[in-house]
Amino acid sequence: PTTIDTEFLHVPKKTNNDTPVIGWTGTHSTGKYLAPIISALYEVSKTLNFTFLYISNKAPDFEIPNIEFAKWTKESEIDQLNRIDIGVMPLEDDQWSEGKCGFKALQYMALEIPALVSPVGVNSKIVDNGLDGYHCQTEVDWVNRLTELIETPELRKKMGLEGRKKVVAQYSVKANAENFLDIL
């Protein structure tokens, strides 16, 4: 399984944001996966204030309400991720996405960030819908779940703690040490 270093790398150090931060991380070429939620972000921005943090190797070539670009570097990645209050991982429902490993969702969860994901491939197994994040299939799902989490900081905190607990127990380096040793 994909593993996360929860002891030395993916350590939660939350920043207290005055405005909730919705975030996404990935290479510029995978920014296309945000297309299905752009209209949902516009809809939410009509009534709620948020920042959308886009962490990537290049600035986006599309518009999202209240977007802030942060250039990805290995050295700043975890600090940038720790700024996020709500992590998103939309995907297309296709064969390529079926094979993705869910790393983004695991990173968010390891850092106590509730993950909103398209329930494609392992995402539907990694995120327990309603416990440590949400499965979002339609624009209405994205609007409702983003709205709920923006408006309810205590729910974000609760889901974030559940996500961290799951990653440490099932996806951390420590939890998977025996699996790796058995392979060797």
Rosetta silent file (secondary structure, phi, psi, omega in degrees, C-alpha in Angstrom):
SEQUENCE: PTTIDTEFLHVPKKTNNDTPVIGWTGTHSTGKYLAPIISALYEVSKTLNFTFLYISNKAPDFEIPNIEFAKWTKESEIDQLNRIDIGVMPLEDDQWSEGKCGFKALQYMALEIPALVSPVGVNSKIVDNGLDGYHCQTEVDWVNRLTELIETPELRKKMGLEGRKKVVAQYSVKANAENFLDIL
SCORE:     score description
SCORE:     0.000 S_00000001
   1 L     0.000  159.129  172.559    0.000    0.000    0.000 S_00000001
   2 L   -62.440  135.892  179.469    0.933    3.638   -0.315 S_00000001
   3 L  -119.479  154.297 -178.131    2.625    4.679    2.908 S_00000001
   4 E  -125.842  134.047  176.098    2.918    8.014    4.653 S_00000001
   5 L   -82.370   97.662 -177.422    5.671    9.072    7.033 S_00000001
   6 L   -91.071   -3.397 -178.721    3.525   10.246    9.955 S_00000001
   7 L   -96.438  -37.566 -173.854    6.408   10.503   12.397 S_00000001
   8 L  -120.771  -21.398 -175.188    8.879   12.830   10.696 S_00000001
   9 L  -113.191  -63.710 -177.891    7.271   14.288    7.573 S_00000001
  10 L   -85.622   74.887 -178.961    3.461   14.395    7.609 S_00000001
  11 L  -111.975  122.748 -178.418    3.139   15.982   11.037 S_00000001
  12 L   -65.896  128.484  173.655    0.143   18.269   11.619 S_00000001
  13 L  -140.780   71.378 -172.350    1.091   21.862   12.473 S_00000001
  14 L   -62.089  139.250  170.346   -2.134   23.661   11.708 S_00000001
  15 L   -94.544  147.190  177.494   -2.160   27.332   11.033 S_00000001
  16 L   -91.867  106.944 -177.910   -5.166   29.243   12.293 S_00000001
  17 L   -91.341  134.151  173.043   -6.702   30.780    9.220 S_00000001
  18 L   -67.897  -36.521  177.989   -9.097   33.708    9.485 S_00000001
  19 L  -113.251  129.281  179.661  -10.564   32.552    6.192 S_00000001
  20 L   -57.187  144.006 -179.401  -10.976   28.799    5.576 S_00000001
  21 E  -113.275  118.183  170.535   -8.518   27.372    3.048 S_00000001
  22 E   -92.997  134.373 -175.235   -9.630   24.775    0.527 S_00000001
  23 E  -135.571  157.426  176.692   -6.563   23.180   -1.001 S_00000001
  24 E  -144.476  144.390  175.903   -5.286   20.966   -3.761 S_00000001
  25 E  -134.105  143.494  178.192   -1.793   19.739   -4.554 S_00000001
  26 L   165.261  173.400  177.587   -0.426   18.094   -7.664 S_00000001
  27 L   -73.388  157.274 -179.677    1.549   18.604  -10.823 S_00000001
  28 H   -53.959  -38.715 -178.146    0.374   21.167  -13.345 S_00000001
  29 H   -66.440  -22.474  178.823   -0.622   18.382  -15.741 S_00000001
  30 H   -95.274    0.080  175.039   -3.042   16.942  -13.161 S_00000001
  31 H   -59.549  -20.894  178.484   -4.705   20.308  -12.522 S_00000001
  32 H   -59.524  -25.144 -179.729   -7.213   19.218  -15.162 S_00000001
  33 H   -67.801  -14.608  177.218   -8.862   17.060  -12.500 S_00000001
  34 H   -76.733  -16.381 -176.338  -10.147   20.234  -10.848 S_00000001
  35 H   -48.615  -44.227 -177.642  -12.409   20.959  -13.849 S_00000001
  36 H   -66.230  -17.151 -177.541  -15.446   19.135  -12.409 S_00000001
  37 H  -107.944   -1.394 -178.346  -15.449   21.238   -9.225 S_00000001
  38 H   -59.168  -45.104 -179.635  -14.760   24.716  -10.622 S_00000001
  39 H   -66.222  -33.630  176.701  -18.461   25.534  -10.965 S_00000001
  40 H   -64.826  -40.665  178.380  -19.064   24.234   -7.422 S_00000001
  41 H   -64.580  -39.964  176.013  -16.343   26.565   -6.115 S_00000001
  42 H   -61.842  -42.060 -179.586  -17.945   29.487   -7.928 S_00000001
  43 H   -63.246  -46.859  179.688  -21.311   28.584   -6.399 S_00000001
  44 H   -63.473  -37.077 -177.616  -19.898   28.365   -2.867 S_00000001
  45 H   -67.146  -15.438  177.856  -18.014   31.659   -3.340 S_00000001
  46 L   -68.420  -27.214 -175.808  -21.343   33.473   -3.868 S_00000001
  47 L  -123.013  -18.364 -176.432  -22.217   33.060   -0.190 S_00000001
  48 L  -129.303  148.565  178.849  -19.044   32.067    1.670 S_00000001
  49 L   -95.307  132.996  175.973  -15.530   33.419    1.897 S_00000001
  50 L  -156.858  163.892  170.298  -12.605   31.031    1.397 S_00000001
  51 E  -110.021  139.905  173.612   -9.148   30.862   -0.145 S_00000001
  52 E  -107.387  112.606 -178.474   -8.356   28.177   -2.692 S_00000001
  53 E   -94.218  117.465 -179.250   -4.710   27.142   -2.333 S_00000001
  54 E  -107.047  106.641 -178.753   -3.286   25.587   -5.520 S_00000001
  55 E  -102.307  115.416 -175.563    0.044   23.902   -4.766 S_00000001
  56 E  -159.871  173.279  178.196    1.829   22.874   -7.944 S_00000001
  57 L   -76.824  -20.464  177.750    4.984   23.141   -9.988 S_00000001
  58 L  -137.526  153.985  176.171    3.342   25.792  -12.252 S_00000001
  59 L   -63.150  150.489 -179.634    0.659   28.401  -11.816 S_00000001
  60 L   -67.933  153.222  176.553   -2.800   27.290  -12.954 S_00000001
  61 L  -107.479   28.927  178.205   -4.000   28.131  -16.441 S_00000001
  62 L  -145.164  167.217 -179.007   -7.622   28.457  -15.282 S_00000001
  63 L  -104.846  140.081  171.741   -9.567   30.601  -12.841 S_00000001
  64 L  -137.172  142.534  179.719  -11.007   29.532   -9.512 S_00000001
  65 L   -55.792  138.315  172.079  -12.543   31.964   -7.014 S_00000001
  66 L    55.697   38.117 -174.822  -10.107   33.344   -4.447 S_00000001
  67 E   -79.725  142.542  173.512   -7.196   31.320   -5.794 S_00000001
  68 E  -130.160  127.457  178.803   -3.693   31.524   -4.372 S_00000001
  69 E   -94.152  132.248  172.983   -0.810   29.783   -6.107 S_00000001
  70 E  -124.534  120.293 -179.866    1.992   28.245   -4.042 S_00000001
  71 E   -68.819  126.884  179.621    4.933   26.836   -5.971 S_00000001
  72 L   -71.088  131.441  166.766    5.579   23.265   -4.923 S_00000001
  73 L  -139.642  153.767  178.365    8.991   22.434   -3.548 S_00000001
  74 L   -58.457  -38.643 -176.470   10.040   19.421   -1.545 S_00000001
  75 L   -70.724  -32.142 -175.354   11.172   21.731    1.248 S_00000001
  76 L  -102.675   -5.392 -172.628    7.913   23.714    1.511 S_00000001
  77 H   -53.811  -52.245 -174.956    5.361   21.007    0.658 S_00000001
  78 H   -67.112  -40.204  176.729    4.339   20.036    4.194 S_00000001
  79 H   -60.890  -41.344  178.424    4.201   23.652    5.411 S_00000001
  80 H   -65.574  -45.576  179.330    1.959   24.533    2.457 S_00000001
  81 H   -61.082  -36.363  179.505   -0.270   21.505    3.050 S_00000001
  82 L   -66.304  -11.952  175.850   -0.588   22.424    6.732 S_00000001
  83 L   -78.414  -17.163 -173.323   -2.257   25.688    5.653 S_00000001
  84 L   -79.762  137.727  174.048   -5.206   23.734    4.229 S_00000001
  85 L  -100.003  -29.577 -178.945   -8.459   23.308    6.165 S_00000001
  86 E  -138.550  120.821 -179.898  -10.281   21.220    3.534 S_00000001
  87 E   -99.543  138.034  179.344   -8.446   19.056    0.986 S_00000001
  88 E  -117.826  143.794  176.913   -9.961   18.199   -2.377 S_00000001
  89 E  -143.202   71.902  175.431   -9.161   15.339   -4.734 S_00000001
  90 L   -75.586  147.349  177.758  -11.599   15.283   -7.642 S_00000001
  91 L  -140.397  156.690  169.790  -11.004   12.677  -10.334 S_00000001
  92 L   -80.057  149.146  177.676  -12.545   11.604  -13.591 S_00000001
  93 L   -89.561   82.236 -179.070  -14.188    8.189  -13.440 S_00000001
  94 L  -140.200  174.351 -175.649  -11.929    6.489  -15.974 S_00000001
  95 H   -61.213  -39.764  179.868   -9.443    3.637  -16.178 S_00000001
  96 H   -61.569  -47.351 -178.868   -6.425    5.896  -15.509 S_00000001
  97 H   -67.546  -30.863  176.736   -7.973    7.344  -12.340 S_00000001
  98 H   -57.335  -30.864 -177.276   -8.992    3.860  -11.172 S_00000001
  99 L   -88.849   -2.663 -179.746   -5.270    3.101  -10.894 S_00000001
 100 L   -68.325  153.236 -172.108   -4.354    6.167   -8.824 S_00000001
 101 L   -94.636   -2.855  178.291   -3.062    5.454   -5.324 S_00000001
 102 L    76.429   19.131 -174.932   -4.961    8.083   -3.324 S_00000001
 103 H   -58.136  -42.677  179.049   -1.763    9.775   -2.126 S_00000001
 104 H   -56.299  -48.843 -179.532   -3.316   13.263   -2.031 S_00000001
 105 H   -60.963  -42.616  179.359   -6.145   12.056    0.207 S_00000001
 106 H   -64.487  -39.063  177.229   -3.676   10.249    2.472 S_00000001
 107 H   -61.808  -48.788  179.473   -1.510   13.368    2.749 S_00000001
 108 H   -56.285  -51.292 -175.554   -4.510   15.491    3.714 S_00000001
 109 H   -62.758  -39.724  178.746   -5.726   12.952    6.243 S_00000001
 110 H   -60.848  -28.550 -178.825   -2.262   12.480    7.786 S_00000001
 111 L   -97.565   18.207  177.422   -2.208   16.240    8.403 S_00000001
 112 L    64.193   36.696  178.912   -5.674   16.222   10.037 S_00000001
 113 L  -112.185  121.430  176.415   -7.363   17.714    6.972 S_00000001
 114 L   -61.684  138.551 -176.624  -10.756   16.289    5.957 S_00000001
 115 E  -106.294  126.165  171.773  -10.559   14.960    2.407 S_00000001
 116 E  -102.731  117.997 -172.515  -13.289   15.516   -0.173 S_00000001
 117 E  -130.706  153.747  165.170  -12.724   12.987   -2.925 S_00000001
 118 L   -74.996  130.329 -177.494  -14.293   11.555   -6.017 S_00000001
 119 L   -79.107   67.024 -177.886  -15.052    7.961   -4.969 S_00000001
 120 L  -116.400  135.642  178.826  -12.973    6.481   -7.778 S_00000001
 121 L    59.685 -138.287 -176.215  -10.543    3.601   -7.298 S_00000001
 122 L   -70.372  -14.345  178.660   -8.988    3.413   -3.832 S_00000001
 123 H   -55.337  -36.758 -178.613  -10.395    6.795   -2.841 S_00000001
 124 H   -69.952  -19.325  176.715  -13.670    5.083   -1.950 S_00000001
 125 H   -93.123  -37.424 -177.568  -11.757    2.808    0.444 S_00000001
 126 H   -66.783  -47.224 -177.775   -9.361    5.379    1.879 S_00000001
 127 L   -95.181  121.164  172.677  -12.031    7.941    2.796 S_00000001
 128 L   -85.685  109.321 -175.098  -14.900    6.739    4.976 S_00000001
 129 E   -54.266  119.199  178.451  -17.750    8.919    3.748 S_00000001
 130 L    90.997  -11.185 -179.599  -18.939   11.116    6.611 S_00000001
 131 L  -102.245  -55.101 -177.595  -16.241   10.001    9.060 S_00000001
 132 L  -122.794    9.195  179.437  -12.905   11.410    7.865 S_00000001
 133 E   168.198 -163.789 -179.160  -14.048   13.125    4.698 S_00000001
 134 E  -138.450  148.699  168.607  -16.677   12.904    2.011 S_00000001
 135 E   -90.788  127.371  179.683  -17.274   11.196   -1.302 S_00000001
 136 L  -124.393  118.975 -178.821  -18.452   13.777   -3.845 S_00000001
 137 L  -107.953  -30.954 -175.322  -19.839   12.612   -7.179 S_00000001
 138 L  -119.023  166.310  175.869  -21.942   15.539   -8.366 S_00000001
 139 H   -58.339  -38.998  178.784  -21.642   19.316   -8.356 S_00000001
 140 H   -61.243  -42.236  176.920  -24.372   19.385   -5.704 S_00000001
 141 H   -57.944  -48.474 -179.109  -22.284   17.031   -3.523 S_00000001
 142 H   -61.261  -45.696  179.856  -19.245   19.313   -3.858 S_00000001
 143 H   -61.204  -49.520 -176.502  -21.276   22.459   -3.080 S_00000001
 144 H   -64.123  -43.781 -176.567  -23.015   20.897   -0.071 S_00000001
 145 H   -73.672  -39.660  175.313  -19.930   19.321    1.459 S_00000001
 146 H   -62.469  -44.671  179.063  -17.671   22.341    0.918 S_00000001
 147 H   -59.241  -49.210 -178.842  -20.358   24.589    2.400 S_00000001
 148 H   -57.812  -45.490 -177.481  -20.838   22.306    5.393 S_00000001
 149 H   -74.149  -33.412  175.545  -17.117   22.140    6.157 S_00000001
 150 H   -64.633  -41.599 -175.881  -16.512   25.855    5.629 S_00000001
 151 H   -79.848  -13.618 -172.472  -19.367   26.676    8.010 S_00000001
 152 L  -128.550   80.883 -178.702  -18.487   24.043   10.641 S_00000001
 153 H   -58.476  -34.414 -179.329  -14.903   24.255   11.937 S_00000001
 154 H   -67.307  -31.360  175.087  -15.614   21.706   14.684 S_00000001
 155 H   -69.419  -40.766  175.554  -16.651   19.138   12.037 S_00000001
 156 H   -56.904  -46.059 -178.802  -13.426   19.834   10.118 S_00000001
 157 H   -62.425  -47.313 -178.891  -11.460   19.216   13.301 S_00000001
 158 H   -61.048  -48.131  179.257  -13.348   16.006   14.132 S_00000001
 159 H   -63.956  -39.267  178.969  -12.965   14.591   10.610 S_00000001
 160 H   -60.971  -43.535  178.754   -9.317   15.639   10.535 S_00000001
 161 H   -64.754  -40.203  177.458   -8.557   13.762   13.750 S_00000001
 162 H   -63.353  -41.145  179.618  -10.350   10.655   12.430 S_00000001
 163 H   -63.378  -46.243  178.732   -8.367   10.834    9.198 S_00000001
 164 H   -58.751  -45.503 -179.695   -5.041   11.113   11.007 S_00000001
 165 H   -57.477  -44.325 -179.768   -5.979    8.182   13.232 S_00000001
 166 H   -65.324  -45.843 -177.792   -6.757    6.021   10.181 S_00000001
 167 H   -63.065  -43.028  178.904   -3.573    6.938    8.306 S_00000001
 168 H   -61.345  -42.144 -176.821   -1.387    6.219   11.339 S_00000001
 169 H   -74.860  -33.211 -171.142   -3.108    2.853   11.884 S_00000001
 170 H  -117.827  -27.204 -170.953   -3.309    1.675    8.274 S_00000001
 171 H  -122.414    2.557 -178.718   -1.102    3.690    5.928 S_00000001
 172 E   -77.865  160.475  176.133    1.878    4.889    7.982 S_00000001
 173 L   -56.981  -44.818 -178.365    5.409    3.618    7.469 S_00000001
 174 L   -61.843  -44.158 -178.803    5.296    2.141   10.966 S_00000001
 175 L   -66.209  -25.155 -176.640    1.994    0.325   10.342 S_00000001
 176 L  -106.289    7.794 -178.134    3.357   -1.187    7.113 S_00000001
 177 H   -56.754  -44.458 -179.649    6.882   -2.070    8.257 S_00000001
 178 H   -62.184  -39.516  178.055    6.041   -5.792    8.502 S_00000001
 179 H   -58.738  -44.984 -179.179    4.581   -5.790    4.960 S_00000001
 180 H   -68.141  -39.782  179.173    7.809   -4.363    3.577 S_00000001
 181 H   -65.964  -36.812  177.032    9.985   -6.714    5.601 S_00000001
 182 H   -63.314  -37.084  178.706    7.957   -9.698    4.372 S_00000001
 183 H   -65.008  -42.462 -179.316    8.574   -8.622    0.769 S_00000001
 184 L   -72.713    0.000    0.000   12.307   -8.400    1.361 S_00000001
